[in-house]
Amino acid sequence: MVRGRSKVPVKNAEELSLMRRAGQIVAEVLYELQGQIEPGMTTRRLDEIAETIIRDMGGVPSFKGYLGYPATICASINEEVVHGIPSTRRLKEGDIVSVDVGAIWQGYQGDAALTVPVGEVEESLWSLLATTQHALEAGIAAARAGVRLGAISHAIEGAAEEAGLSVIREYGGHGIGQQMHEPPNVPNWGPPNRGVTLEAGMTFALEPMLALCGAETKVLSDHWTVVTADSCPSAHFEHTIAITKDGAEILTRRQER
Ligand code: MF3
Ligand code: CO
């Protein structure tokens, strides 16, 4: 557990430009995967595509080997919240799948995720996806130099609450830079007047995880896959951002090239 008061690294212009590049690799992978996801596809195939794109762009997959994690992406289907391991399981019409990608460019990290509907999905799942994406956007909108970290957490929680969805509390965002996980933890819930005061050059991965029913989770026997305890669907969106004096720059938003 990283406490709010511990030192949060501030990146200089050079470091931010490397993180921008790492972010663009991640953004490109997510863009490609989102376009290719369809019923019948295995999550292992998604993983192969992701690794190929990252390496072709000169990057290194950051998840592979991290604490023994065996793949380039996490692919978490339906009641799986995060950290689903790619496999020969085939996506089917009506599923939702969270795809989480991390890449390193010259020692600096990018980390982002989105949740994609597979073919036609139920109405309630559409709103789960839309609300979770909106919660991420609300967190980003609350982020700027001079406010406390809790402002982000509070904005994310508010967006979820407004839509009647549960915030998964055991997992959250994190500082990021030369390490994928740097201080501080960024909870997706809590009061606004908590945590460090944000400064320009701090970089964070914000990643709300929301559930249609209960917020309780458990980890499967593969030691990675986090699922909701009640098996209700869950969604996950993530961006890496840099704090600026008047807002936040989204490092993992794809720039048209
Ligand atoms: N975005 C996730 C995180 O921040 C991905 C990590 S998966 C792992 O924790 F396998 F690398 F751990
Ligand atoms: Co992350």
mmCIF file of C-alpha atoms and ligand atoms in Angstrom:
data_model
loop_
_atom_site.group_PDB
_atom_site.id
_atom_site.type_symbol
_atom_site.label_atom_id
_atom_site.label_comp_id
_atom_site.label_asym_id
_atom_site.label_seq_id
_atom_site.Cartn_x
_atom_site.Cartn_y
_atom_site.Cartn_z
ATOM 1 C CA MET A 1 0.000 0.000 0.000
ATOM 2 C CA VAL A 2 1.481 3.304 -1.060
ATOM 3 C CA ARG A 3 0.423 6.196 1.164
ATOM 4 C CA GLY A 4 -0.726 9.528 -0.214
ATOM 5 C CA ARG A 5 2.041 11.419 1.485
ATOM 6 C CA SER A 6 4.914 9.467 -0.110
ATOM 7 C CA LYS A 7 6.941 11.169 -2.826
ATOM 8 C CA VAL A 8 5.380 11.211 -6.280
ATOM 9 C CA PRO A 9 7.919 11.539 -9.108
ATOM 10 C CA VAL A 10 7.544 14.584 -11.391
ATOM 11 C CA LYS A 11 8.647 14.014 -14.993
ATOM 12 C CA ASN A 12 10.620 16.524 -17.042
ATOM 13 C CA ALA A 13 9.873 17.407 -20.680
ATOM 14 C CA GLU A 14 12.221 14.732 -22.005
ATOM 15 C CA GLU A 15 10.620 12.017 -19.905
ATOM 16 C CA LEU A 16 7.137 13.168 -20.890
ATOM 17 C CA SER A 17 8.020 12.896 -24.550
ATOM 18 C CA LEU A 18 9.149 9.289 -24.028
ATOM 19 C CA MET A 19 5.920 8.540 -22.164
ATOM 20 C CA ARG A 20 3.967 10.148 -24.997
ATOM 21 C CA ARG A 21 5.617 7.732 -27.398
ATOM 22 C CA ALA A 22 4.945 4.732 -25.127
ATOM 23 C CA GLY A 23 1.346 5.931 -24.889
ATOM 24 C CA GLN A 24 1.013 6.091 -28.657
ATOM 25 C CA ILE A 25 2.162 2.480 -28.997
ATOM 26 C CA VAL A 26 -0.498 1.397 -26.499
ATOM 27 C CA ALA A 27 -3.117 3.545 -28.249
ATOM 28 C CA GLU A 28 -2.301 1.997 -31.606
ATOM 29 C CA VAL A 29 -2.677 -1.534 -30.203
ATOM 30 C CA LEU A 30 -6.058 -0.742 -28.631
ATOM 31 C CA TYR A 31 -7.258 0.917 -31.831
ATOM 32 C CA GLU A 32 -6.307 -2.145 -33.882
ATOM 33 C CA LEU A 33 -7.751 -4.672 -31.434
ATOM 34 C CA GLN A 34 -11.000 -2.741 -31.103
ATOM 35 C CA GLY A 35 -11.361 -2.869 -34.881
ATOM 36 C CA GLN A 36 -10.650 -6.591 -35.076
ATOM 37 C CA ILE A 37 -12.662 -7.991 -32.172
ATOM 38 C CA GLU A 38 -15.495 -10.199 -33.433
ATOM 39 C CA PRO A 39 -17.381 -13.316 -32.372
ATOM 40 C CA GLY A 40 -15.270 -16.485 -32.759
ATOM 41 C CA MET A 41 -11.935 -14.833 -32.126
ATOM 42 C CA THR A 42 -9.720 -16.210 -29.336
ATOM 43 C CA THR A 43 -8.216 -13.871 -26.775
ATOM 44 C CA ARG A 44 -4.850 -15.488 -27.534
ATOM 45 C CA ARG A 45 -5.136 -14.167 -31.098
ATOM 46 C CA LEU A 46 -5.699 -10.675 -29.686
ATOM 47 C CA ASP A 47 -2.569 -11.134 -27.595
ATOM 48 C CA GLU A 48 -0.489 -12.122 -30.632
ATOM 49 C CA ILE A 49 -1.692 -9.116 -32.613
ATOM 50 C CA ALA A 50 -0.862 -6.818 -29.697
ATOM 51 C CA GLU A 51 2.644 -8.170 -29.246
ATOM 52 C CA THR A 52 3.367 -7.877 -32.978
ATOM 53 C CA ILE A 53 2.271 -4.235 -33.103
ATOM 54 C CA ILE A 54 4.231 -3.277 -29.976
ATOM 55 C CA ARG A 55 7.439 -4.876 -31.271
ATOM 56 C CA ASP A 56 6.973 -3.518 -34.813
ATOM 57 C CA MET A 57 6.741 -0.037 -33.311
ATOM 58 C CA GLY A 58 10.002 -0.603 -31.407
ATOM 59 C CA GLY A 59 8.417 -1.058 -27.985
ATOM 60 C CA VAL A 60 8.475 -3.807 -25.381
ATOM 61 C CA PRO A 61 5.352 -5.381 -23.839
ATOM 62 C CA SER A 62 5.398 -4.406 -20.157
ATOM 63 C CA PHE A 63 3.012 -6.996 -18.734
ATOM 64 C CA LYS A 64 4.879 -10.033 -20.076
ATOM 65 C CA GLY A 65 7.001 -11.399 -17.234
ATOM 66 C CA TYR A 66 5.711 -8.815 -14.742
ATOM 67 C CA LEU A 67 5.429 -10.831 -11.503
ATOM 68 C CA GLY A 68 5.359 -13.860 -13.806
ATOM 69 C CA TYR A 69 2.387 -12.693 -15.917
ATOM 70 C CA PRO A 70 2.457 -14.811 -19.095
ATOM 71 C CA ALA A 71 1.066 -12.514 -21.826
ATOM 72 C CA THR A 72 1.184 -9.119 -23.535
ATOM 73 C CA ILE A 73 -2.400 -8.100 -22.794
ATOM 74 C CA CYS A 74 -5.040 -8.815 -20.204
ATOM 75 C CA ALA A 75 -8.368 -9.906 -21.739
ATOM 76 C CA SER A 76 -11.206 -9.978 -19.206
ATOM 77 C CA ILE A 77 -14.592 -11.245 -20.386
ATOM 78 C CA ASN A 78 -17.990 -10.397 -18.802
ATOM 79 C CA GLU A 79 -17.759 -11.035 -15.013
ATOM 80 C CA GLU A 80 -13.968 -10.945 -15.244
ATOM 81 C CA VAL A 81 -12.906 -7.536 -13.956
ATOM 82 C CA VAL A 82 -9.204 -7.345 -14.819
ATOM 83 C CA HIS A 83 -6.083 -9.501 -15.332
ATOM 84 C CA GLY A 84 -7.773 -12.179 -17.456
ATOM 85 C CA ILE A 85 -5.092 -14.288 -19.169
ATOM 86 C CA PRO A 86 -5.417 -14.680 -22.960
ATOM 87 C CA SER A 87 -6.344 -18.236 -23.924
ATOM 88 C CA THR A 88 -8.006 -20.360 -26.579
ATOM 89 C CA ARG A 89 -11.421 -19.226 -25.305
ATOM 90 C CA ARG A 90 -13.450 -17.731 -28.147
ATOM 91 C CA LEU A 91 -15.333 -14.474 -27.811
ATOM 92 C CA LYS A 92 -19.032 -14.858 -28.530
ATOM 93 C CA GLU A 93 -21.823 -12.533 -29.583
ATOM 94 C CA GLY A 94 -23.128 -10.675 -26.542
ATOM 95 C CA ASP A 95 -19.851 -10.755 -24.547
ATOM 96 C CA ILE A 96 -17.996 -7.699 -23.388
ATOM 97 C CA VAL A 97 -14.200 -7.909 -23.245
ATOM 98 C CA SER A 98 -11.803 -5.602 -21.436
ATOM 99 C CA VAL A 99 -8.470 -5.366 -23.200
ATOM 100 C CA ASP A 100 -5.592 -3.930 -21.145
ATOM 101 C CA VAL A 101 -2.232 -3.141 -22.785
ATOM 102 C CA GLY A 102 1.108 -1.877 -21.499
ATOM 103 C CA ALA A 103 4.209 -0.962 -23.478
ATOM 104 C CA ILE A 104 7.663 0.429 -22.730
ATOM 105 C CA TRP A 105 9.477 2.929 -24.983
ATOM 106 C CA GLN A 106 13.090 3.687 -24.057
ATOM 107 C CA GLY A 107 12.481 2.861 -20.422
ATOM 108 C CA TYR A 108 9.150 4.664 -20.050
ATOM 109 C CA GLN A 109 5.727 3.115 -19.660
ATOM 110 C CA GLY A 110 2.279 3.512 -21.164
ATOM 111 C CA ASP A 111 -0.779 1.660 -19.837
ATOM 112 C CA ALA A 112 -4.376 1.795 -21.104
ATOM 113 C CA ALA A 113 -7.487 -0.324 -21.432
ATOM 114 C CA LEU A 114 -10.960 -0.305 -22.890
ATOM 115 C CA THR A 115 -13.933 -2.616 -22.870
ATOM 116 C CA VAL A 116 -15.421 -3.642 -26.191
ATOM 117 C CA PRO A 117 -18.830 -5.166 -26.986
ATOM 118 C CA VAL A 118 -18.635 -8.358 -29.082
ATOM 119 C CA GLY A 119 -21.333 -8.057 -31.744
ATOM 120 C CA GLU A 120 -24.726 -7.061 -30.346
ATOM 121 C CA VAL A 121 -24.883 -6.852 -26.554
ATOM 122 C CA GLU A 122 -27.702 -6.304 -24.052
ATOM 123 C CA GLU A 123 -28.856 -2.780 -23.294
ATOM 124 C CA SER A 124 -27.617 -2.955 -19.683
ATOM 125 C CA LEU A 125 -24.122 -3.787 -20.943
ATOM 126 C CA TRP A 126 -24.119 -0.790 -23.277
ATOM 127 C CA SER A 127 -24.808 1.483 -20.358
ATOM 128 C CA LEU A 128 -22.184 -0.279 -18.217
ATOM 129 C CA LEU A 129 -19.597 0.440 -20.919
ATOM 130 C CA ALA A 130 -20.746 4.030 -21.456
ATOM 131 C CA THR A 131 -20.789 4.815 -17.737
ATOM 132 C CA THR A 132 -17.372 3.310 -17.098
ATOM 133 C CA GLN A 133 -15.886 5.313 -19.974
ATOM 134 C CA HIS A 134 -17.668 8.401 -18.668
ATOM 135 C CA ALA A 135 -16.260 7.779 -15.176
ATOM 136 C CA LEU A 136 -12.749 7.703 -16.634
ATOM 137 C CA GLU A 137 -13.440 10.961 -18.478
ATOM 138 C CA ALA A 138 -14.789 12.530 -15.286
ATOM 139 C CA GLY A 139 -11.614 11.523 -13.441
ATOM 140 C CA ILE A 140 -9.449 13.017 -16.181
ATOM 141 C CA ALA A 141 -11.536 16.227 -16.178
ATOM 142 C CA ALA A 142 -10.962 16.603 -12.434
ATOM 143 C CA ALA A 143 -7.170 16.259 -12.779
ATOM 144 C CA ARG A 144 -5.039 19.394 -12.774
ATOM 145 C CA ALA A 145 -2.174 20.980 -10.842
ATOM 146 C CA GLY A 146 -3.209 22.326 -7.440
ATOM 147 C CA VAL A 147 -6.064 19.934 -6.646
ATOM 148 C CA ARG A 148 -5.639 16.868 -4.477
ATOM 149 C CA LEU A 149 -5.504 13.332 -5.810
ATOM 150 C CA GLY A 150 -8.839 12.637 -4.103
ATOM 151 C CA ALA A 151 -10.543 14.990 -6.573
ATOM 152 C CA ILE A 152 -9.941 12.359 -9.260
ATOM 153 C CA SER A 153 -11.168 9.510 -7.056
ATOM 154 C CA HIS A 154 -14.248 11.448 -6.032
ATOM 155 C CA ALA A 155 -15.158 12.372 -9.613
ATOM 156 C CA ILE A 156 -14.920 8.750 -10.727
ATOM 157 C CA GLU A 157 -17.060 7.535 -7.841
ATOM 158 C CA GLY A 158 -19.618 10.286 -8.496
ATOM 159 C CA ALA A 159 -20.034 9.245 -12.132
ATOM 160 C CA ALA A 160 -20.602 5.620 -11.113
ATOM 161 C CA GLU A 161 -23.030 6.503 -8.341
ATOM 162 C CA GLU A 162 -25.068 8.781 -10.590
ATOM 163 C CA ALA A 163 -25.660 5.812 -12.899
ATOM 164 C CA GLY A 164 -26.361 3.368 -10.056
ATOM 165 C CA LEU A 165 -23.284 1.211 -10.716
ATOM 166 C CA SER A 166 -20.836 -0.216 -8.184
ATOM 167 C CA VAL A 167 -17.200 0.819 -7.976
ATOM 168 C CA ILE A 168 -14.782 -2.086 -7.541
ATOM 169 C CA ARG A 169 -12.810 -0.892 -4.512
ATOM 170 C CA GLU A 170 -9.999 -3.402 -4.165
ATOM 171 C CA TYR A 171 -8.243 -2.294 -7.365
ATOM 172 C CA GLY A 172 -7.482 1.123 -8.768
ATOM 173 C CA GLY A 173 -5.140 3.361 -10.695
ATOM 174 C CA HIS A 174 -1.506 4.156 -9.991
ATOM 175 C CA GLY A 175 1.410 6.435 -10.646
ATOM 176 C CA ILE A 176 3.403 5.394 -13.722
ATOM 177 C CA GLY A 177 6.711 6.329 -15.341
ATOM 178 C CA GLN A 178 9.864 4.249 -15.445
ATOM 179 C CA GLN A 179 7.867 1.666 -13.507
ATOM 180 C CA MET A 180 4.384 0.510 -14.464
ATOM 181 C CA HIS A 181 3.314 0.979 -10.849
ATOM 182 C CA GLU A 182 4.714 4.017 -9.050
ATOM 183 C CA PRO A 183 3.293 5.825 -6.043
ATOM 184 C CA PRO A 184 0.620 6.811 -5.355
ATOM 185 C CA ASN A 185 -2.326 4.437 -5.586
ATOM 186 C CA VAL A 186 -5.259 6.198 -7.231
ATOM 187 C CA PRO A 187 -8.504 4.903 -5.683
ATOM 188 C CA ASN A 188 -11.684 5.055 -7.756
ATOM 189 C CA TRP A 189 -13.654 6.221 -4.716
ATOM 190 C CA GLY A 190 -13.305 8.443 -1.681
ATOM 191 C CA PRO A 191 -13.487 12.082 -0.559
ATOM 192 C CA PRO A 192 -11.893 14.878 -2.637
ATOM 193 C CA ASN A 193 -9.690 16.293 0.132
ATOM 194 C CA ARG A 194 -7.383 13.299 0.383
ATOM 195 C CA GLY A 195 -3.930 12.438 -1.003
ATOM 196 C CA VAL A 196 -1.099 14.394 -2.597
ATOM 197 C CA THR A 197 -1.577 17.784 -4.212
ATOM 198 C CA LEU A 198 -1.126 17.319 -7.945
ATOM 199 C CA GLU A 199 1.772 19.038 -9.722
ATOM 200 C CA ALA A 200 2.461 19.519 -13.418
ATOM 201 C CA GLY A 201 4.564 16.583 -14.650
ATOM 202 C CA MET A 202 3.052 13.930 -12.408
ATOM 203 C CA THR A 203 1.824 10.973 -14.446
ATOM 204 C CA PHE A 204 -0.937 8.564 -13.534
ATOM 205 C CA ALA A 205 -2.828 5.611 -14.943
ATOM 206 C CA LEU A 206 -6.508 6.143 -14.118
ATOM 207 C CA GLU A 207 -8.553 2.971 -14.388
ATOM 208 C CA PRO A 208 -12.129 2.782 -13.146
ATOM 209 C CA MET A 209 -13.620 -0.706 -12.874
ATOM 210 C CA LEU A 210 -17.403 -0.679 -12.475
ATOM 211 C CA ALA A 211 -19.879 -3.511 -11.956
ATOM 212 C CA LEU A 212 -23.555 -3.955 -12.786
ATOM 213 C CA CYS A 213 -24.310 -5.593 -9.415
ATOM 214 C CA GLY A 214 -22.066 -6.016 -6.369
ATOM 215 C CA ALA A 215 -18.539 -4.643 -5.998
ATOM 216 C CA GLU A 216 -17.068 -7.648 -4.220
ATOM 217 C CA THR A 217 -14.369 -9.559 -6.118
ATOM 218 C CA LYS A 218 -12.325 -12.733 -5.915
ATOM 219 C CA VAL A 219 -9.270 -14.066 -7.730
ATOM 220 C CA LEU A 220 -9.543 -17.318 -9.711
ATOM 221 C CA SER A 221 -7.234 -20.299 -9.129
ATOM 222 C CA ASP A 222 -4.978 -19.111 -11.982
ATOM 223 C CA HIS A 223 -3.874 -16.475 -9.410
ATOM 224 C CA TRP A 224 -4.530 -13.640 -11.878
ATOM 225 C CA THR A 225 -8.099 -13.387 -13.135
ATOM 226 C CA VAL A 226 -10.177 -11.065 -10.949
ATOM 227 C CA VAL A 227 -13.931 -11.758 -11.161
ATOM 228 C CA THR A 228 -16.966 -10.253 -9.454
ATOM 229 C CA ALA A 229 -18.049 -12.453 -6.547
ATOM 230 C CA ASP A 230 -21.662 -12.439 -7.818
ATOM 231 C CA SER A 231 -20.616 -13.161 -11.454
ATOM 232 C CA CYS A 232 -22.323 -9.996 -12.704
ATOM 233 C CA PRO A 233 -20.606 -8.207 -15.609
ATOM 234 C CA SER A 234 -17.944 -5.575 -15.043
ATOM 235 C CA ALA A 235 -16.184 -3.039 -17.282
ATOM 236 C CA HIS A 236 -12.783 -1.329 -17.216
ATOM 237 C CA PHE A 237 -11.383 1.712 -19.017
ATOM 238 C CA GLU A 238 -7.903 3.150 -18.493
ATOM 239 C CA HIS A 239 -5.719 5.998 -19.740
ATOM 240 C CA THR A 240 -2.245 7.187 -18.838
ATOM 241 C CA ILE A 241 -2.323 10.943 -18.211
ATOM 242 C CA ALA A 242 0.159 13.720 -17.406
ATOM 243 C CA ILE A 243 -0.865 16.564 -15.111
ATOM 244 C CA THR A 244 -0.501 20.029 -16.654
ATOM 245 C CA LYS A 245 -1.070 23.397 -15.024
ATOM 246 C CA ASP A 246 -4.585 23.726 -16.383
ATOM 247 C CA GLY A 247 -5.652 20.134 -16.856
ATOM 248 C CA ALA A 248 -4.348 16.767 -17.960
ATOM 249 C CA GLU A 249 -2.847 15.475 -21.181
ATOM 250 C CA ILE A 250 -4.019 12.004 -22.203
ATOM 251 C CA LEU A 251 -0.827 10.209 -23.241
ATOM 252 C CA THR A 252 -2.637 7.078 -24.456
ATOM 253 C CA ARG A 253 -5.184 8.854 -26.680
ATOM 254 C CA ARG A 254 -4.406 7.926 -30.274
ATOM 255 C CA GLN A 255 -3.119 10.805 -32.382
ATOM 256 C CA GLU A 256 -4.042 10.588 -36.082
ATOM 257 C CA ARG A 257 -0.802 10.013 -37.975
HETATM 258 N N1 MF3 B 1 -3.320 -2.048 -16.097
HETATM 259 C C1 MF3 B 1 -3.042 -3.141 -15.203
HETATM 260 C C2 MF3 B 1 -2.437 -2.621 -13.935
HETATM 261 O O1 MF3 B 1 -2.186 -1.471 -13.851
HETATM 262 C C3 MF3 B 1 -2.279 -4.199 -15.887
HETATM 263 C C4 MF3 B 1 -1.264 -4.972 -15.150
HETATM 264 S S1 MF3 B 1 -1.368 -6.588 -15.647
HETATM 265 C C5 MF3 B 1 0.030 -7.340 -15.196
HETATM 266 O O2 MF3 B 1 -2.260 -3.321 -12.958
HETATM 267 F F1 MF3 B 1 -0.008 -8.505 -15.591
HETATM 268 F F2 MF3 B 1 1.039 -6.727 -15.724
HETATM 269 F F3 MF3 B 1 0.150 -7.271 -13.886
HETATM 270 CO CO CO B 2 -2.835 0.168 -15.031
#
